[in-house]
Coordinates of C-alpha atoms in Angstrom, one line a residue:
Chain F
X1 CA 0.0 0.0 0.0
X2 CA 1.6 3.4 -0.9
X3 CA 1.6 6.4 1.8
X4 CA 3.3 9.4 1.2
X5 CA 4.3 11.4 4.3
X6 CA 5.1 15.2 4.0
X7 CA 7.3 17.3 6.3
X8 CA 8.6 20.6 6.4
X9 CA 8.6 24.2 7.9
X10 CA 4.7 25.7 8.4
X11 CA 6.1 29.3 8.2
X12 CA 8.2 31.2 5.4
X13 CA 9.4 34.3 5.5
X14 CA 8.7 36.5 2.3
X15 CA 11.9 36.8 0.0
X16 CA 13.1 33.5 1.2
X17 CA 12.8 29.8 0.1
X18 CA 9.8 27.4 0.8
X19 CA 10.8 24.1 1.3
X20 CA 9.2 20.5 1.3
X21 CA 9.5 16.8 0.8
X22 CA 7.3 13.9 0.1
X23 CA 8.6 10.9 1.4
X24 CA 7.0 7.4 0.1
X25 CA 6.7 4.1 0.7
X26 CA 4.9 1.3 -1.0
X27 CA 6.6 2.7 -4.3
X28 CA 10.1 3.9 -5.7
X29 CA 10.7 7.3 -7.1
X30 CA 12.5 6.4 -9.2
X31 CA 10.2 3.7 -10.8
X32 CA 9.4 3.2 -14.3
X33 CA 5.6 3.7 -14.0
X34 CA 5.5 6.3 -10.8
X35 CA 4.9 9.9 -11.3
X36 CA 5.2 12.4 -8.3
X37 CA 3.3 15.5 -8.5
X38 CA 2.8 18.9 -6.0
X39 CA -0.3 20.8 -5.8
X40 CA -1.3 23.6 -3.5
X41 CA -4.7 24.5 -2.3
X42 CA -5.7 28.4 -1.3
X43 CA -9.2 29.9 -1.2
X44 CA -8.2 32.8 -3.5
X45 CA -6.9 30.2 -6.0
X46 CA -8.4 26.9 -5.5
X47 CA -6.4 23.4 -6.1
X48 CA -3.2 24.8 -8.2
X49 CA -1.0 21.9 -9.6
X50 CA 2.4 23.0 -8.9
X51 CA 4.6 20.3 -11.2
X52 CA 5.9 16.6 -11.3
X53 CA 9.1 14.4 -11.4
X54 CA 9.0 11.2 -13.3
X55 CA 11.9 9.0 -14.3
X56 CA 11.5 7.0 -17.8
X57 CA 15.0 6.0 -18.3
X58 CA 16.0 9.2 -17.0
X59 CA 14.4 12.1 -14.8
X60 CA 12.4 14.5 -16.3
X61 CA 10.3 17.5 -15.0
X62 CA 7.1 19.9 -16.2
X63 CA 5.9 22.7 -14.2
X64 CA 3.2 25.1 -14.3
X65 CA 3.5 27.9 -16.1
X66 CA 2.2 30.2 -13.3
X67 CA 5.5 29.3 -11.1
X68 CA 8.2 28.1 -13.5
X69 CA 10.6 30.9 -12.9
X70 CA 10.8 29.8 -9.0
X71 CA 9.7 26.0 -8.7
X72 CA 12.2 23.1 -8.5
X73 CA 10.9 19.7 -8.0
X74 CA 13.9 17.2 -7.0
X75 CA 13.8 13.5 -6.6
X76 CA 16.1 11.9 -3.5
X77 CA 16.6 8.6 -4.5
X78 CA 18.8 8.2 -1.7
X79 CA 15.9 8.3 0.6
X80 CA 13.1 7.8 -1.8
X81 CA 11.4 10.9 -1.6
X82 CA 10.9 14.0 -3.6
X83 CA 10.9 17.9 -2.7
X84 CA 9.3 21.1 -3.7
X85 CA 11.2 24.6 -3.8
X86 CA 9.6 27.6 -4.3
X87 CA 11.9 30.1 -4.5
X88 CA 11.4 34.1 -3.7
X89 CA 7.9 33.5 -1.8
X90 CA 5.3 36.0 -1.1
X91 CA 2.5 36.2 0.6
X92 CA 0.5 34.8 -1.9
X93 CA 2.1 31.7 -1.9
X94 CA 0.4 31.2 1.8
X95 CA -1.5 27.8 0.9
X96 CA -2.2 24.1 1.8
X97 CA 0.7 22.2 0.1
X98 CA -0.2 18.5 -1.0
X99 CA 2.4 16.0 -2.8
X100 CA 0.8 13.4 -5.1
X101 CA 1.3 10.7 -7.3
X102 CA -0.6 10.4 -10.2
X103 CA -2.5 6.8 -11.5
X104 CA -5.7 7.6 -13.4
X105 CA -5.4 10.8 -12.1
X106 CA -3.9 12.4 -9.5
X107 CA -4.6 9.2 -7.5
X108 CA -3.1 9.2 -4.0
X109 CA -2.6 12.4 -2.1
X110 CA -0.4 13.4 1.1
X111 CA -1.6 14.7 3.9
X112 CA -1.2 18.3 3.0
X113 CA 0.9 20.7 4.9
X114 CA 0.1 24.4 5.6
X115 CA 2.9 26.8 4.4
X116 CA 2.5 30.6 5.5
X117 CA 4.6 33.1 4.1
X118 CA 5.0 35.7 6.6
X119 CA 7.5 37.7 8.2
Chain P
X1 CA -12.6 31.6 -19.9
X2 CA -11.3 29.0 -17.4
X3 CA -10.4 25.6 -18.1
X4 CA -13.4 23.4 -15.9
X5 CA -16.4 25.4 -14.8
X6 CA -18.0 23.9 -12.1
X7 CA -21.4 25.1 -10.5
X8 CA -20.1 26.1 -6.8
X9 CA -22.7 24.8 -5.2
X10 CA -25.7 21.6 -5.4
X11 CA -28.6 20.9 -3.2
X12 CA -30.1 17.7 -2.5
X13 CA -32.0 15.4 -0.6
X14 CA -31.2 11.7 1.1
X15 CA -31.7 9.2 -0.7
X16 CA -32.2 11.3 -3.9
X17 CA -29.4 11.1 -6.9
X18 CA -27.4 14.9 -7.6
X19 CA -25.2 14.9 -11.0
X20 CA -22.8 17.5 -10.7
X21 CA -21.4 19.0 -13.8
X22 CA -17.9 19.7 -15.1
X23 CA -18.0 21.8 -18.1
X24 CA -15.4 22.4 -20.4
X25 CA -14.3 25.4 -21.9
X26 CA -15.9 25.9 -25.5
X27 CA -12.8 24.7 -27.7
X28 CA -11.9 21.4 -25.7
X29 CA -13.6 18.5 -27.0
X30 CA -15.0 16.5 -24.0
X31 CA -15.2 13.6 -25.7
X32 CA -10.8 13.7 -26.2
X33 CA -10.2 13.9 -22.2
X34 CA -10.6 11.8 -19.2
X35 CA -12.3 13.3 -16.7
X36 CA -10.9 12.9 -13.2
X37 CA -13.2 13.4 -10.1
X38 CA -12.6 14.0 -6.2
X39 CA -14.1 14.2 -3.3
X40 CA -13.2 16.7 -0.5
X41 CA -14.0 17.1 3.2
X42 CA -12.7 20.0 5.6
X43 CA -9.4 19.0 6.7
X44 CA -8.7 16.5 4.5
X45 CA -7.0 16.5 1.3
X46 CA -8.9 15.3 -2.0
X47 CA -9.9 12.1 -2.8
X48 CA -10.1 10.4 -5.6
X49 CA -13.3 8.8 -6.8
X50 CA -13.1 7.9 -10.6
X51 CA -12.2 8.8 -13.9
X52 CA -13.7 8.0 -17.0
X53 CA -13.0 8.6 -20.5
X54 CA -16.0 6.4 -21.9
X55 CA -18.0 3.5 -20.8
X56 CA -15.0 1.5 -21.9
X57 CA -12.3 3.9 -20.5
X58 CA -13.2 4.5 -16.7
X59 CA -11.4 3.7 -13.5
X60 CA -13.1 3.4 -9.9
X61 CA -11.1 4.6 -7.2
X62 CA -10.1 2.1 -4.7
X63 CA -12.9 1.4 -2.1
X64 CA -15.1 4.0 -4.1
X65 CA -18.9 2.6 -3.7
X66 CA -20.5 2.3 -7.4
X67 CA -23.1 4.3 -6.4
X68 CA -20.5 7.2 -7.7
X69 CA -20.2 7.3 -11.4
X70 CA -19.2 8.9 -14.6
X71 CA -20.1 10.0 -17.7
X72 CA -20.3 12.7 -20.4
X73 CA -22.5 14.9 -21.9
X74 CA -21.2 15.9 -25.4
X75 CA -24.2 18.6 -26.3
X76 CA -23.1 20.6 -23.2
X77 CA -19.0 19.8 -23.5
X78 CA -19.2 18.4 -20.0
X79 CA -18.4 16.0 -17.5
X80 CA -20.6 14.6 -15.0
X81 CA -20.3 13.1 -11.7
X82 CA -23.8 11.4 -10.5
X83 CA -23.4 10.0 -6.7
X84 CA -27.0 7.9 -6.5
X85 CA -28.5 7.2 -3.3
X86 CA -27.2 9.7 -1.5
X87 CA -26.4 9.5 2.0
X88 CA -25.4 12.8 4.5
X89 CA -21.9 11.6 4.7
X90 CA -21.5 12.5 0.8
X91 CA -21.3 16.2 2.0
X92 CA -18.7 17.9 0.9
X93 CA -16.7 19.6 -2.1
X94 CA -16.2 18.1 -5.1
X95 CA -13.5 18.6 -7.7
X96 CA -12.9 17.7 -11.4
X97 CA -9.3 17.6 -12.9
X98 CA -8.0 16.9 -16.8
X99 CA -4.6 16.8 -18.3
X100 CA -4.7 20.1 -20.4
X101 CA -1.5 21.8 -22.3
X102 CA 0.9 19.7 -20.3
X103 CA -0.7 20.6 -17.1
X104 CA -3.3 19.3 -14.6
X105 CA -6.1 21.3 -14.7
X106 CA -8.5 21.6 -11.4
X107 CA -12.2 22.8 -11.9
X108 CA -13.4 25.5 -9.0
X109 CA -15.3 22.5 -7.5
X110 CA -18.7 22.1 -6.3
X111 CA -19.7 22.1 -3.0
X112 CA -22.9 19.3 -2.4
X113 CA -25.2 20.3 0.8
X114 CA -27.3 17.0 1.8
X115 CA -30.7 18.3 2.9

């Protein structure tokens, strides 16, 4: 049965660099068929998908247009997880963050974590 | 124009059926996407109930009763959701997603009041 577990800080300061990391189990990161995405959730902006990492021979990324300039999503094989930066946050970036991986759909969701960004 | 359009809100009754919609935008073909839906309660994050593409192109969610289901209404561009038998514990918000332009795409969501 695959969980995935989030972690990281609740509160950002604006200017700086939000930070998480989805770590699974059940599943590989790095497996042929897995695809790891990030969404966030805010009532000004709904459920925004944020981006995915999937590996098919090698690693390969897409990201939403609306955050390109400031998103990196990194898999850790090493500890079979994957992470979301958001670089240069503002305010606005204040949302429920959720990891998922995608099946059918966006099939399996963490359990969200709550990211302010305020100083 | 967004993407999905989703009525934000439904009322109905116990027992009764409610189809919510999922329309989308004029100059996406419904019939080319698989519609994805969830199911969201406060404090939780979404869950996923179904997909479906066509009656032979449609995926159940794990656990999901059948009493949810899919389908499509091509005169209107739109997806629907219809939860039969409906039972108090079936309120909540509900979302649809597609794969659009190399993104996911989320529709506003609906938010069903049992009554």
């Amino acid at each position: 049965q695959v969980q995935l577990q989030q972690s990281g800080p609740g509160l950002v300061k604006p200017s700086q660099t939000l930070s998480l990391t989805c770590a699974i189990s059940g599943d590989s990161v790095s497996s042929n068929s897995g695809t790891w995405n990030w969404i966030r959730q805010s009532p000004s902006r709904g459920l925004e998908w944020l981006g995915r990492t999937y590996y098919r021979s090698k690693w390969y990324n897409d990201y939403a247009i609306s955050v390109k300039s400031r998103i990196v999503i990194n898999p850790d094989t090493s500890k079979n997880q994957f992470s979301l930066q958001l670089n240069s946050a503002t305010p606005e970036d204040t949302a429920i963050y959720y990891c998922a991986k995608e099946g059918y759909g966006l099939d399996l969701w963490g359990q969200g974590t709550t990211v302010t960004v305020s100083s | 124009q967004a993407v999905l359009t989703q009525p934000s809100s439904l009322s109905a009754s116990p027992g009764a059926s409610a189809s919510l919609t999922c329309t989308l935008r004029s100059d996406i073909n419904v019939a080319a996407y698989g519609i994805s839906w969830y199911q969201q309660k406060p404090g939780s994050p979404p869950l996923f109930l179904l997909r479906y593409r066509s009656d032979s192109d449609k995926q159940q969610g794990s656990g999901v009763p059948s009493r949810f289901s899919g389908s499509k209404d091509a005169s209107a561009n739109a997806g629907i959701l219809l939860i039969s038998g409906l039972q108090s514990e079936d309120e909540a918000d509900y979302y649809c997603l597609i794969w659009y332009s190399s993104a996911w795409v989320f529709g506003g969501g609906t938010k069903l009041t049992v009554l």
